[in-house]
Structures are given as structure tokens and as C-alpha cells.
Amino acid sequence: FDFCPNSVVEAIANKLPVLCSNLCGTRELVESTNAGTVSICDEKINYRKQVDLENPPMPDIQKITDDILQIFENEDSFVRQINTNPINISNTTKAYIDFARIVAEK
């Protein structure tokens, strides 16, 4: 349920393909950097209901396994496609400043 895990940012920065679930913010990070596969392995969670973090819903293990194999079989292709620009600290800082300016103008 981590929206921006450091391990994912570090993997992307080092051009390592990432596999993540289709839930939460990691998906956006992987998609925006073209850094791997978003496994459609989880059912959507109804956040209006309390989520038991000690016993979260189980993902589709077969789907995850298939996606891991796809990454291993096509690693070179995945690595060539990774775009680290969205996680560059200068670009990220500029995005935050631009957002703050937009909010301040309103």
C-alpha cells in the first residue's frame, strides 16, 4: 500500500525493470517511467470500507508469476525502454514548484 516506495525509485534510477500491482501509486510511477509491468493481479479495493492491513486481500499469484517470467524473458527490452527523467530530482523539484505556484495563484 506504499504510494512511492524508495525501492521502486531506486530500481528505476538504476534501470532495473519493476513489477508492481495494479493498486496504489506505484503503478503511476512504473507507467510514467515505462519501467516494467503493472500486474493486473489485484481486485480493486473499496477504500470506503476499512481495509485490514494485517490481512490484506490476496493477489492472483499465477498472474504475478506470468508477469515475472515476461520480465525475465524480455529483460533487455524492458531496460531499453526505462525513462528515468520523471524521477530525476531536478524534474521532480520543478514539478512541485510548478504545482505550488498553481495553487498559490488560486
Coordinates of C-alpha atoms in Angstrom, one line a residue, residues 12-86:
I12 CA 14.1 2.7 -11.8
A13 CA 17.1 5.0 -11.3
N14 CA 19.3 2.0 -11.8
K15 CA 17.4 0.9 -14.9
L16 CA 16.1 -2.3 -13.3
P17 CA 12.7 -3.5 -14.5
V18 CA 9.9 -3.3 -11.9
L19 CA 6.8 -5.5 -11.4
C20 CA 4.1 -3.9 -9.3
S21 CA 0.5 -4.5 -8.5
N22 CA -2.3 -2.6 -10.2
L23 CA -3.2 -0.9 -6.9
C24 CA -1.9 2.3 -5.4
G25 CA 0.6 4.9 -6.6
T26 CA 3.4 2.6 -7.6
R27 CA 1.5 1.9 -10.8
E28 CA 1.7 5.5 -11.8
L29 CA 5.4 5.6 -11.1
V30 CA 6.1 2.5 -13.2
E31 CA 3.8 3.7 -16.0
S32 CA 5.2 7.2 -16.1
T33 CA 8.8 5.9 -16.4
N34 CA 7.9 2.9 -18.6
A35 CA 9.9 0.9 -16.1
G36 CA 8.3 -2.5 -16.2
T37 CA 5.0 -4.3 -15.8
V38 CA 1.9 -3.4 -13.9
S39 CA 0.4 -6.8 -12.9
I40 CA -3.4 -6.8 -13.1
C41 CA -3.3 -9.2 -10.1
D42 CA -5.5 -7.4 -7.6
E43 CA -9.2 -6.7 -7.4
K44 CA -10.0 -3.1 -6.7
I45 CA -10.3 -2.2 -3.0
N46 CA -13.2 -0.3 -1.7
Y47 CA -11.4 2.2 0.5
R48 CA -14.7 3.4 1.9
K49 CA -14.7 0.2 3.9
Q50 CA -12.0 -0.4 6.4
V51 CA -9.0 -2.3 5.0
D52 CA -7.4 -4.9 7.2
L53 CA -3.7 -4.2 6.7
E54 CA -2.8 -7.2 8.8
N55 CA -4.7 -9.5 6.4
P56 CA -4.9 -7.7 3.0
P57 CA -6.7 -9.3 0.0
M58 CA -4.6 -11.9 -1.7
P59 CA -3.4 -11.1 -5.3
D60 CA -3.6 -13.6 -8.2
I61 CA -0.3 -15.4 -7.8
Q62 CA -0.5 -17.0 -11.2
K63 CA -0.8 -13.6 -12.8
I64 CA 2.2 -12.4 -10.9
T65 CA 4.2 -15.4 -11.8
D66 CA 3.4 -15.0 -15.5
D67 CA 4.4 -11.3 -15.4
I68 CA 7.7 -12.1 -13.6
L69 CA 8.5 -14.6 -16.3
Q70 CA 7.7 -12.0 -19.0
I71 CA 10.2 -9.6 -17.4
F72 CA 12.9 -12.2 -17.2
E73 CA 12.4 -13.3 -20.8
N74 CA 12.4 -9.8 -22.1
E75 CA 14.7 -8.0 -19.7
D76 CA 16.8 -6.2 -22.3
S77 CA 13.7 -4.8 -24.0
F78 CA 12.4 -3.6 -20.6
V79 CA 15.7 -2.0 -19.7
R80 CA 16.0 -0.1 -23.0
Q81 CA 12.5 1.4 -22.5
I82 CA 13.1 2.8 -19.0
N83 CA 12.8 6.6 -18.9
T84 CA 14.4 8.0 -15.7
N85 CA 13.6 11.6 -16.4
P86 CA 10.3 11.6 -14.4

